[in-house]
Short mmCIF file of C-alpha atoms in Angstrom, two decimals:
data_model
loop_
_atom_site.label_atom_id
_atom_site.label_comp_id
_atom_site.label_asym_id
_atom_site.label_seq_id
_atom_site.Cartn_x
_atom_site.Cartn_y
_atom_site.Cartn_z
CA MET A 1 26.34 16.95 4.50
CA ASP A 2 24.05 18.47 1.85
CA GLY A 3 23.15 21.98 2.99
CA ASN A 4 19.83 21.65 1.18
CA ALA A 5 18.88 18.40 2.89
CA PRO A 6 15.33 18.49 4.30
CA ASP A 7 15.17 18.57 8.10
CA PHE A 8 12.79 15.71 8.81
CA ALA A 9 13.13 16.05 12.58
CA ALA A 10 12.15 19.73 12.57
CA ALA A 11 9.29 19.16 10.12
CA SER A 12 8.00 16.28 12.25
CA ARG A 13 8.05 18.37 15.41
CA ALA A 14 6.04 21.06 13.65
CA ALA A 15 3.51 18.47 12.45
CA LEU A 16 3.17 16.94 15.89
CA ALA A 17 2.46 20.40 17.32
CA ASP A 18 -0.44 20.91 14.88
CA PRO A 19 -3.60 19.42 16.45
CA GLN A 20 -5.71 20.13 13.34
CA LEU A 21 -3.32 18.22 11.10
CA ARG A 22 -3.10 15.29 13.49
CA GLY A 23 -6.87 15.15 13.85
CA ASN A 24 -7.37 15.21 10.07
CA PHE A 25 -4.92 12.36 9.58
CA ARG A 26 -6.23 10.28 12.45
CA ARG A 27 -9.79 10.35 11.12
CA ALA A 28 -8.69 9.65 7.55
CA MET A 29 -6.30 6.83 8.41
CA ASP A 30 -8.79 5.12 10.73
CA GLY A 31 -11.39 5.16 7.98
CA LEU A 32 -9.00 3.85 5.32
CA MET A 33 -7.72 1.03 7.51
CA THR A 34 -11.26 -0.04 8.38
CA LYS A 35 -12.36 -0.04 4.73
CA ARG A 36 -9.31 -1.98 3.62
CA ALA A 37 -9.81 -4.60 6.34
CA ALA A 38 -13.40 -5.10 5.18
CA GLN A 39 -12.21 -5.73 1.60
CA PHE A 40 -9.81 -8.46 2.73
CA ALA A 41 -11.98 -10.14 5.35
CA ASP A 42 -11.33 -13.50 3.67
CA ALA A 43 -7.77 -14.32 4.72
CA ALA A 44 -7.41 -17.12 2.17
CA GLU A 45 -8.50 -14.87 -0.70
CA TRP A 46 -6.12 -12.11 0.46
CA SER A 47 -3.23 -14.55 0.67
CA GLY A 48 -3.92 -15.99 -2.76
CA VAL A 49 -4.35 -12.77 -4.73
CA ARG A 50 -1.42 -11.20 -2.88
CA ALA A 51 0.85 -14.09 -3.84
CA LEU A 52 -0.33 -13.81 -7.44
CA ALA A 53 0.32 -10.05 -7.64
CA ALA A 54 3.74 -10.46 -6.02
CA SER A 55 4.64 -13.14 -8.56
CA VAL A 56 3.55 -10.85 -11.41
CA ARG A 57 5.85 -8.11 -10.18
CA LEU A 58 8.75 -10.48 -9.45
CA ARG A 59 8.48 -12.08 -12.88
CA ALA A 60 8.43 -8.67 -14.58
CA LEU A 61 11.51 -7.52 -12.65
CA SER A 62 13.35 -10.75 -13.45
CA LYS A 63 12.95 -9.94 -17.17
CA LEU A 64 13.00 -6.14 -16.94
CA PRO A 65 15.53 -5.26 -19.70
CA GLU A 66 13.89 -7.67 -22.14
CA LEU A 67 10.36 -6.47 -21.31
CA LEU A 68 11.29 -2.82 -21.72
CA GLU A 69 12.67 -3.52 -25.19
CA ARG A 70 9.53 -5.45 -26.09
CA LEU A 71 7.36 -2.64 -24.72
CA GLU A 72 9.15 -0.07 -26.88
CA GLU A 73 8.82 -2.30 -29.96
CA ASN A 74 5.09 -2.86 -29.52
CA CYS A 75 4.30 0.71 -28.50
CA THR A 76 6.14 1.95 -31.59
CA ARG A 77 4.20 -0.50 -33.74
CA ASN A 78 0.98 0.92 -32.23
CA GLY A 79 1.96 4.49 -33.07
CA ILE A 80 3.16 5.52 -29.59
CA THR A 81 6.45 7.43 -29.60
CA VAL A 82 8.73 6.14 -26.83
CA HIS A 83 11.33 8.37 -25.18
CA TRP A 84 13.99 7.26 -22.67
CA ALA A 85 15.22 9.56 -19.90
CA SER A 86 18.13 8.77 -17.59
CA THR A 87 17.44 11.72 -15.26
CA THR A 88 14.56 13.97 -14.30
CA GLU A 89 16.28 16.85 -16.09
CA GLU A 90 16.38 14.81 -19.28
CA ALA A 91 12.71 13.83 -18.90
CA ASN A 92 11.71 17.46 -18.37
CA GLY A 93 13.69 18.41 -21.46
CA ILE A 94 11.92 15.78 -23.58
CA ALA A 95 8.52 16.98 -22.38
CA LEU A 96 9.40 20.61 -23.11
CA ASP A 97 10.60 19.73 -26.60
CA ILE A 98 7.24 18.10 -27.38
CA LEU A 99 5.31 21.04 -25.93
CA HIS A 100 7.34 23.62 -27.84
CA ARG A 101 6.98 21.68 -31.09
CA VAL A 102 3.16 21.77 -30.85
CA ASP A 103 3.21 25.34 -29.49
CA ALA A 104 1.40 24.27 -26.30
CA ARG A 105 0.18 26.98 -23.94
CA LEU A 106 -2.11 24.96 -21.66
CA VAL A 107 -1.52 21.49 -20.22
CA VAL A 108 -3.97 19.43 -18.16
CA LYS A 109 -2.51 16.66 -16.02
CA GLY A 110 -3.85 13.51 -14.46
CA LYS A 111 -2.22 12.03 -11.38
CA SER A 112 1.41 11.06 -11.92
CA MET A 113 3.93 10.47 -9.16
CA VAL A 114 6.76 10.41 -11.69
CA THR A 115 5.99 14.03 -12.67
CA GLU A 116 6.07 14.92 -8.95
CA GLU A 117 9.50 13.30 -8.84
CA MET A 118 10.48 15.45 -11.84
CA HIS A 119 9.01 18.68 -10.37
CA LEU A 120 7.48 19.04 -13.83
CA ASN A 121 4.88 21.67 -12.94
CA ALA A 122 7.53 24.14 -11.80
CA VAL A 123 9.55 23.51 -14.96
CA LEU A 124 6.54 24.13 -17.22
CA GLU A 125 5.50 27.29 -15.39
CA LYS A 126 9.06 28.60 -15.58
CA ASN A 127 8.83 28.15 -19.36
CA GLY A 128 5.56 30.08 -19.64
CA ILE A 129 3.27 27.06 -19.99
CA GLU A 130 0.11 26.92 -17.87
CA VAL A 131 -0.37 23.54 -16.22
CA LEU A 132 -3.47 22.46 -14.34
CA GLU A 133 -3.83 19.38 -12.18
CA SER A 134 -7.13 17.67 -12.96
CA ASP A 135 -7.25 15.09 -10.16
CA LEU A 136 -9.35 16.75 -7.45
CA GLY A 137 -6.83 16.21 -4.69
CA GLU A 138 -3.94 17.36 -6.85
CA TYR A 139 -5.98 20.40 -7.92
CA ILE A 140 -6.55 21.30 -4.27
CA VAL A 141 -2.87 21.12 -3.32
CA GLN A 142 -1.93 23.03 -6.48
CA LEU A 143 -4.29 25.84 -5.45
CA ASP A 144 -2.78 25.71 -1.96
CA GLY A 145 0.77 25.92 -3.30
CA THR A 146 1.88 22.76 -1.51
CA MET A 147 2.96 19.27 -2.52
CA PRO A 148 0.80 16.14 -2.17
CA SER A 149 0.81 14.61 1.31
CA HIS A 150 -0.19 11.13 0.10
CA ILE A 151 0.42 9.31 -3.18
CA ILE A 152 -3.25 8.32 -3.58
CA MET A 153 -5.08 11.10 -1.71
CA PRO A 154 -2.94 14.22 -2.18
CA ALA A 155 -5.11 16.54 -0.03
CA ILE A 156 -5.88 14.09 2.77
CA HIS A 157 -4.28 16.48 5.28
CA LEU A 158 -7.10 19.01 4.73
CA ASN A 159 -10.69 18.79 5.95
CA THR A 160 -13.82 20.10 4.21
CA LYS A 161 -13.75 23.40 6.08
CA GLN A 162 -10.16 24.11 5.07
CA ILE A 163 -10.86 23.24 1.43
CA ALA A 164 -13.96 25.47 1.40
CA HIS A 165 -11.90 28.42 2.65
CA LEU A 166 -9.19 27.68 0.06
CA PHE A 167 -11.70 27.61 -2.81
CA LYS A 168 -13.26 30.84 -1.59
CA ARG A 169 -9.85 32.54 -1.76
CA LYS A 170 -8.67 31.03 -5.03
CA ILE A 171 -11.70 30.47 -7.29
CA LYS A 172 -13.63 33.40 -8.68
CA ASP A 173 -17.26 33.64 -7.50
CA ALA A 174 -16.87 30.62 -5.19
CA GLU A 175 -19.30 30.54 -2.27
CA SER A 176 -18.11 29.87 1.25
CA ARG A 177 -19.89 26.53 1.66
CA GLU A 178 -18.56 23.59 3.65
CA ASP A 179 -20.38 21.13 1.42
CA ALA A 180 -18.33 18.39 -0.25
CA ALA A 181 -20.81 18.01 -3.13
CA TYR A 182 -20.76 21.75 -3.86
CA LEU A 183 -16.95 21.91 -3.69
CA THR A 184 -16.58 18.93 -6.03
CA ASP A 185 -19.03 20.42 -8.53
CA LEU A 186 -17.24 23.77 -8.39
CA ALA A 187 -13.89 22.13 -9.20
CA ARG A 188 -15.54 20.10 -11.98
CA ARG A 189 -16.85 23.24 -13.66
CA VAL A 190 -13.43 24.88 -13.61
CA LEU A 191 -11.67 21.78 -14.89
CA ARG A 192 -14.19 20.97 -17.63
CA ALA A 193 -13.48 24.27 -19.39
CA LYS A 194 -9.74 23.62 -19.20
CA PHE A 195 -10.07 20.13 -20.71
CA GLN A 196 -11.73 21.63 -23.77
CA ALA A 197 -9.05 24.29 -24.19
CA ALA A 198 -5.93 22.22 -23.40
CA ASP A 199 -3.26 21.72 -26.03
CA VAL A 200 -1.70 18.70 -24.31
CA GLY A 201 -2.88 16.14 -21.76
CA MET A 202 -0.49 14.35 -19.41
CA SER A 203 -0.91 11.24 -17.29
CA GLY A 204 0.90 8.61 -15.33
CA VAL A 205 0.89 4.87 -16.06
CA ASN A 206 -0.17 2.17 -13.59
CA ALA A 207 1.10 -0.67 -15.77
CA ALA A 208 2.59 -0.88 -19.25
CA VAL A 209 2.03 -4.20 -21.02
CA ALA A 210 5.06 -5.36 -22.98
CA GLU A 211 3.10 -8.02 -24.87
CA THR A 212 0.67 -5.56 -26.47
CA GLY A 213 2.23 -2.11 -26.08
CA THR A 214 -0.72 -1.02 -23.93
CA LEU A 215 -0.65 1.69 -21.26
CA CYS A 216 -3.03 0.97 -18.36
CA LEU A 217 -4.32 3.83 -16.24
CA ILE A 218 -6.82 3.42 -13.40
CA GLU A 219 -8.66 6.27 -11.68
CA ASN A 220 -11.93 7.24 -9.99
CA GLU A 221 -12.86 10.68 -11.28
CA GLY A 222 -12.81 10.40 -15.07
CA ASN A 223 -10.17 13.10 -15.30
CA GLY A 224 -7.61 10.58 -16.49
CA ARG A 225 -9.81 9.64 -19.41
CA MET A 226 -10.37 13.31 -20.25
CA CYS A 227 -6.63 14.08 -20.13
CA THR A 228 -5.81 11.16 -22.41
CA THR A 229 -8.57 11.61 -25.01
CA VAL A 230 -9.67 15.27 -25.30
CA PRO A 231 -6.40 17.19 -25.97
CA PRO A 232 -4.77 16.53 -29.37
CA VAL A 233 -1.51 15.35 -27.76
CA HIS A 234 -1.10 12.92 -24.85
CA ILE A 235 2.19 12.48 -22.94
CA ALA A 236 2.37 9.57 -20.50
CA PHE A 237 5.11 9.25 -17.87
CA MET A 238 6.29 6.09 -16.12
CA GLY A 239 9.19 4.77 -14.10
CA LEU A 240 10.91 1.94 -15.93
CA GLU A 241 9.74 -0.58 -13.32
CA LYS A 242 6.04 -0.23 -14.23
CA VAL A 243 6.21 -2.71 -17.11
CA VAL A 244 4.43 -6.08 -16.87
CA GLU A 245 4.85 -8.99 -19.24
CA LYS A 246 1.33 -9.87 -20.38
CA LEU A 247 -2.14 -8.38 -20.49
CA GLU A 248 -3.30 -11.14 -18.13
CA ASP A 249 -0.89 -9.74 -15.51
CA VAL A 250 -2.95 -6.57 -15.19
CA PRO A 251 -6.10 -7.93 -13.43
CA PRO A 252 -4.29 -9.06 -10.24
CA VAL A 253 -2.84 -5.56 -9.88
CA ILE A 254 -6.21 -3.92 -10.58
CA SER A 255 -7.86 -6.25 -8.09
CA LEU A 256 -5.48 -5.34 -5.27
CA LEU A 257 -4.66 -1.68 -5.86
CA PRO A 258 -8.03 0.02 -5.15
CA ARG A 259 -8.88 -2.32 -2.29
CA SER A 260 -5.51 -1.68 -0.66
CA ALA A 261 -5.53 2.05 -1.40
CA THR A 262 -9.03 3.28 -0.58
CA GLY A 263 -11.02 0.21 0.42
CA GLN A 264 -12.97 0.18 -2.87
CA PRO A 265 -13.86 -3.17 -4.41
CA ILE A 266 -12.85 -1.89 -7.85
CA THR A 267 -11.67 1.34 -9.41
CA THR A 268 -14.23 3.42 -11.32
CA TYR A 269 -12.31 3.82 -14.58
CA VAL A 270 -9.83 1.48 -16.26
CA ASN A 271 -8.19 3.08 -19.30
CA MET A 272 -6.29 0.90 -21.78
CA ILE A 273 -4.34 3.09 -24.21
CA SER A 274 -2.84 1.34 -27.22
CA GLY A 275 -2.11 4.19 -29.60
CA PRO A 276 -3.25 7.54 -31.02
CA ARG A 277 -6.51 8.16 -32.88
CA LYS A 278 -6.75 6.22 -36.12
CA ASP A 279 -8.35 7.34 -39.35
CA GLY A 280 -12.11 7.23 -39.04
CA GLU A 281 -12.13 7.35 -35.21
CA LYS A 282 -14.04 10.22 -33.65
CA ASP A 283 -11.99 10.90 -30.55
CA GLY A 284 -8.58 10.43 -29.01
CA PRO A 285 -5.28 12.29 -29.36
CA ARG A 286 -3.45 12.64 -32.64
CA GLU A 287 -0.14 11.94 -30.90
CA VAL A 288 0.75 9.71 -27.95
CA HIS A 289 4.18 9.89 -26.30
CA LEU A 290 5.57 7.67 -23.55
CA ILE A 291 8.47 9.00 -21.46
CA ILE A 292 10.19 6.22 -19.50
CA LEU A 293 12.25 7.53 -16.58
CA ASP A 294 15.22 5.83 -14.96
CA ASN A 295 16.42 8.35 -12.32
CA GLY A 296 18.43 5.83 -10.34
CA ARG A 297 16.13 2.86 -10.85
CA SER A 298 18.63 0.89 -12.92
CA GLY A 299 21.06 1.16 -10.00
CA ILE A 300 18.39 -0.13 -7.63
CA TYR A 301 17.64 -2.95 -10.08
CA ALA A 302 21.30 -3.98 -10.16
CA ASP A 303 21.26 -4.87 -6.43
CA PRO A 304 19.39 -8.16 -5.81
CA GLU A 305 18.22 -7.09 -2.34
CA LEU A 306 17.28 -3.49 -3.13
CA ARG A 307 15.54 -4.54 -6.36
CA ASP A 308 12.43 -5.46 -4.35
CA THR A 309 11.83 -1.72 -3.90
CA LEU A 310 10.71 -1.67 -7.54
CA ARG A 311 7.82 -4.09 -6.95
CA CYS A 312 5.67 -1.22 -5.63
CA ILE A 313 2.29 -0.62 -7.32
CA ARG A 314 1.78 2.77 -5.56
CA CYS A 315 -1.31 1.83 -3.53
CA GLY A 316 -0.31 3.81 -0.43
CA ALA A 317 -1.47 1.10 2.00
CA CYS A 318 1.87 1.17 3.79
CA MET A 319 1.33 4.86 4.58
CA ASN A 320 -2.17 4.29 5.91
CA HIS A 321 -0.86 1.77 8.45
CA CYS A 322 2.46 3.39 9.38
CA PRO A 323 2.54 4.73 12.97
CA VAL A 324 5.05 7.41 11.95
CA TYR A 325 3.31 8.64 8.80
CA THR A 326 -0.12 8.73 10.46
CA LYS A 327 1.28 11.02 13.18
CA VAL A 328 3.36 13.47 11.15
CA GLY A 329 1.68 13.33 7.72
CA GLY A 330 3.27 13.43 4.30
CA HIS A 331 4.63 16.97 4.20
CA ALA A 332 7.13 16.26 7.00
CA TYR A 333 9.10 14.11 4.54
CA GLU A 334 9.37 16.93 1.98
CA ALA A 335 9.60 14.24 -0.69
CA PRO A 336 7.52 13.10 -3.68
CA TYR A 337 7.06 9.70 -2.01
CA PRO A 338 6.37 9.87 1.75
CA GLY A 339 5.72 7.07 4.21
CA PRO A 340 7.36 3.62 4.25
CA ILE A 341 7.78 3.25 0.48
CA GLY A 342 9.27 6.74 0.35
CA LYS A 343 11.71 5.88 3.14
CA ILE A 344 13.26 3.17 0.97
CA LEU A 345 12.80 4.64 -2.53
CA VAL A 346 13.72 8.32 -2.10
CA PRO A 347 17.12 7.74 -0.39
CA GLN A 348 18.10 5.43 -3.24
CA ILE A 349 17.05 7.96 -5.88
CA GLU A 350 18.27 11.19 -4.26
CA GLY A 351 21.13 9.83 -2.18
CA LEU A 352 21.80 9.15 1.48
CA ASP A 353 23.59 12.45 2.06
CA LYS A 354 20.37 14.34 1.39
CA ARG A 355 17.88 11.68 2.53
CA GLY A 356 19.80 9.67 5.13
CA ALA A 357 17.29 10.57 7.87
CA MET A 358 14.35 8.91 6.11
CA PRO A 359 15.22 5.24 6.82
CA HIS A 360 15.46 6.13 10.53
CA ALA A 361 11.87 7.46 10.59
CA CYS A 362 10.66 3.94 11.25
CA THR A 363 9.70 1.90 14.31
CA MET A 364 10.45 -1.39 12.49
CA CYS A 365 6.99 -2.58 13.58
CA ASN A 366 6.49 -4.46 10.26
CA ALA A 367 2.93 -3.14 9.74
CA CYS A 368 3.85 -1.97 6.23
CA VAL A 369 5.21 -5.40 5.32
CA GLU A 370 2.14 -7.21 6.58
CA ILE A 371 -0.27 -5.21 4.43
CA CYS A 372 1.85 -4.64 1.31
CA PRO A 373 -0.12 -6.27 -1.53
CA VAL A 374 3.06 -7.28 -3.39
CA LYS A 375 5.07 -8.41 -0.35
CA ILE A 376 7.87 -5.84 -0.44
CA PRO A 377 10.26 -6.51 2.49
CA ILE A 378 10.27 -2.82 3.41
CA VAL A 379 11.75 -3.23 6.89
CA GLU A 380 14.64 -5.37 5.62
CA ILE A 381 15.45 -2.77 2.97
CA MET A 382 15.17 -0.04 5.61
CA GLY A 383 17.77 -1.85 7.70
CA ARG A 384 20.04 -2.19 4.69
CA LEU A 385 19.83 1.55 3.98
CA ARG A 386 20.68 2.36 7.60
CA VAL A 387 23.85 0.32 7.22
CA GLU A 388 24.64 1.85 3.82
CA ALA A 389 24.33 5.35 5.31
CA VAL A 390 27.23 4.77 7.69
CA LYS A 391 29.28 2.27 5.69
CA PRO A 392 31.33 3.69 2.80
CA GLY A 393 31.72 1.61 -0.33
CA GLY A 394 28.15 0.34 -0.63
CA THR A 395 25.94 0.35 -3.71
CA VAL A 396 23.52 3.14 -2.71
CA LYS A 397 24.15 6.71 -3.82
CA ASP A 398 26.18 8.66 -1.23
CA GLY A 399 26.77 5.54 0.84
CA GLY A 400 28.68 6.32 4.03
CA ALA A 401 27.53 9.95 4.06
CA LYS A 402 26.30 9.61 7.64
CA ALA A 403 29.41 7.82 8.94
CA SER A 404 30.62 9.14 12.29
CA ARG A 405 33.89 8.22 13.98
CA ALA A 406 32.36 8.86 17.39
CA GLU A 407 29.42 6.57 16.75
CA ALA A 408 31.74 3.92 15.29
CA MET A 409 33.78 4.04 18.52
CA VAL A 410 30.61 3.66 20.58
CA TRP A 411 29.56 0.59 18.63
CA SER A 412 33.06 -0.89 18.83
CA GLY A 413 32.92 -0.45 22.58
CA TRP A 414 29.46 -2.01 22.68
CA ALA A 415 30.70 -5.01 20.71
CA ALA A 416 33.71 -5.45 22.99
CA MET A 417 31.51 -5.17 26.07
CA ASN A 418 29.12 -7.84 24.85
CA ALA A 419 31.97 -10.16 23.79
CA SER A 420 33.25 -10.47 27.36
CA PRO A 421 31.12 -11.44 30.39
CA THR A 422 33.53 -9.61 32.68
CA ALA A 423 33.49 -6.43 30.59
CA TYR A 424 29.70 -6.64 30.34
CA ARG A 425 29.33 -6.98 34.12
CA ILE A 426 31.65 -4.04 34.81
CA ALA A 427 30.01 -1.79 32.19
CA THR A 428 26.42 -2.51 33.20
CA THR A 429 27.28 -2.03 36.87
CA ALA A 430 28.88 1.32 36.07
CA MET A 431 25.92 2.41 33.98
CA SER A 432 23.44 1.43 36.67
CA ARG A 433 25.38 3.57 39.14
CA LEU A 434 25.61 6.55 36.77
CA GLY A 435 21.90 6.31 35.94
CA ASN A 436 20.24 8.55 33.40
CA ALA A 437 23.06 11.09 33.58
CA ALA A 438 25.41 8.77 31.68
CA PRO A 439 24.43 9.62 28.09
CA SER A 440 24.79 13.37 28.56
CA SER A 441 28.02 13.09 30.55
CA LEU A 442 29.93 10.89 28.11
CA PRO A 443 31.01 12.62 24.88
CA LEU A 444 31.21 9.34 22.98
CA LEU A 445 27.47 8.83 23.44
CA LYS A 446 26.53 12.20 21.97
CA GLU A 447 25.99 10.74 18.47
CA TRP A 448 23.57 8.22 19.95
CA THR A 449 21.59 10.61 22.12
CA ASN A 450 21.31 13.27 19.40
CA VAL A 451 18.94 11.06 17.41
CA ARG A 452 17.66 8.51 19.92
CA ALA A 453 15.79 8.75 23.20
CA LYS A 454 18.05 8.50 26.23
CA PRO A 455 17.64 5.15 28.00
CA ARG A 456 16.82 5.21 31.69
CA PHE A 457 18.91 2.57 33.42
CA ALA A 458 17.39 0.35 36.06
CA GLY A 459 18.80 0.41 39.60
CA ARG A 460 20.11 -3.13 39.23
CA THR A 461 21.25 -5.20 36.25
CA LEU A 462 19.71 -8.53 35.27
CA HIS A 463 22.80 -10.20 36.73
CA ASP A 464 22.18 -8.45 40.04
CA LEU A 465 18.55 -9.56 40.06
CA ALA A 466 19.53 -13.14 39.18
CA ARG A 467 22.15 -13.29 41.94
CA ALA A 468 19.60 -12.01 44.45
CA LYS A 469 17.39 -14.98 43.54
CA GLY A 470 20.30 -17.41 43.89
CA VAL A 471 20.76 -18.06 40.18
CA PRO A 472 24.40 -19.05 39.54
CA ASP A 473 26.49 -17.18 36.94
CA VAL A 474 26.84 -18.96 33.62
#
């Protein structure tokens, strides 16, 4: 067992004991679910565009190695320097090399989940480089010294009052005003000065078009456009799965992502980046770099069942509808990707020894599957990871790390009991007599009761009830 493994159970208990946190999430999630439902009121339209987006992602994954090579070729032709990173450490090293070469002292960043995965901010600060998040939500959690609690709305766990108090403590001359417009304007004034002074801008990538070598970035605040055009150097980060084949594949994703994420009909800004500033152009960076991160994704891609994990377009809809996430929030996961998509992606990237608890933080209710805009079979993959966690020799990193001889004996006994009508009748009769004391009195059941609620046995079995009604044994 990894001694540094996050304790999801303890973090969840703490979250459940925080009425402010639960209230903040409940209001936010209810609003997001209502807005999303209004955007997809036409079931036929939802079904059609969803099928189209899913086919775009499936087609891209079916040709992934070829599309990545084509993307590199066309990006290079456009003047974008492409870098490949097998691990987060390698990606951080590439970014630092670029920053040191241009003698960067200040970096402004747009939203990027890959850089959260890399823990890039901490690496830059350790190397004496100031880094400022320019997305409003990311800026708030950076001031608060915490990690994002949602992949689309990083500060969704905080209400206006809490943000006002945070700004008062952290921003010079800030007034203590619980006014969203004032707080937004205050952050804008701080960030605007940093955009002008930044040596390097960083961003994520929503889709990279292999056909044209174009990096697509969608956002609502305009900060993404500032990060990618004002500083003289732009570094974009993407997981290798974000490639799509053609430019015409982008509109279905753009159509679904904002409606699924925030209930907006369309995103405010769509940025299409196809190279650095050319001679005679008045704005744009002099250099554009694209860092493509693997970090376990090629291993996920190699498994036909687990490959569907890589369809994700990072809309966050699965989180907004998850009964577990909406109760405990994102920080309980202590991971860059919380919620249902995090429960299947993070264990595959970081390993089941460290993240084996995440696939169990699920009711298997299928809500995430029903609203996923690209039809990821999240619950099926969750089940697969639960098996991999206790079965050595699988394809997932640290497979078998949660194997327990005691639990294996319990399941062997369960299988034997259910294979024989006589054994089943004897066992269920004994359990009905022992009642709720059985789990705590039998050592072999300790593994089960440590992580699962203790069942309360009925006074009589179904066989007993059937016999009482005169139903003959089969």
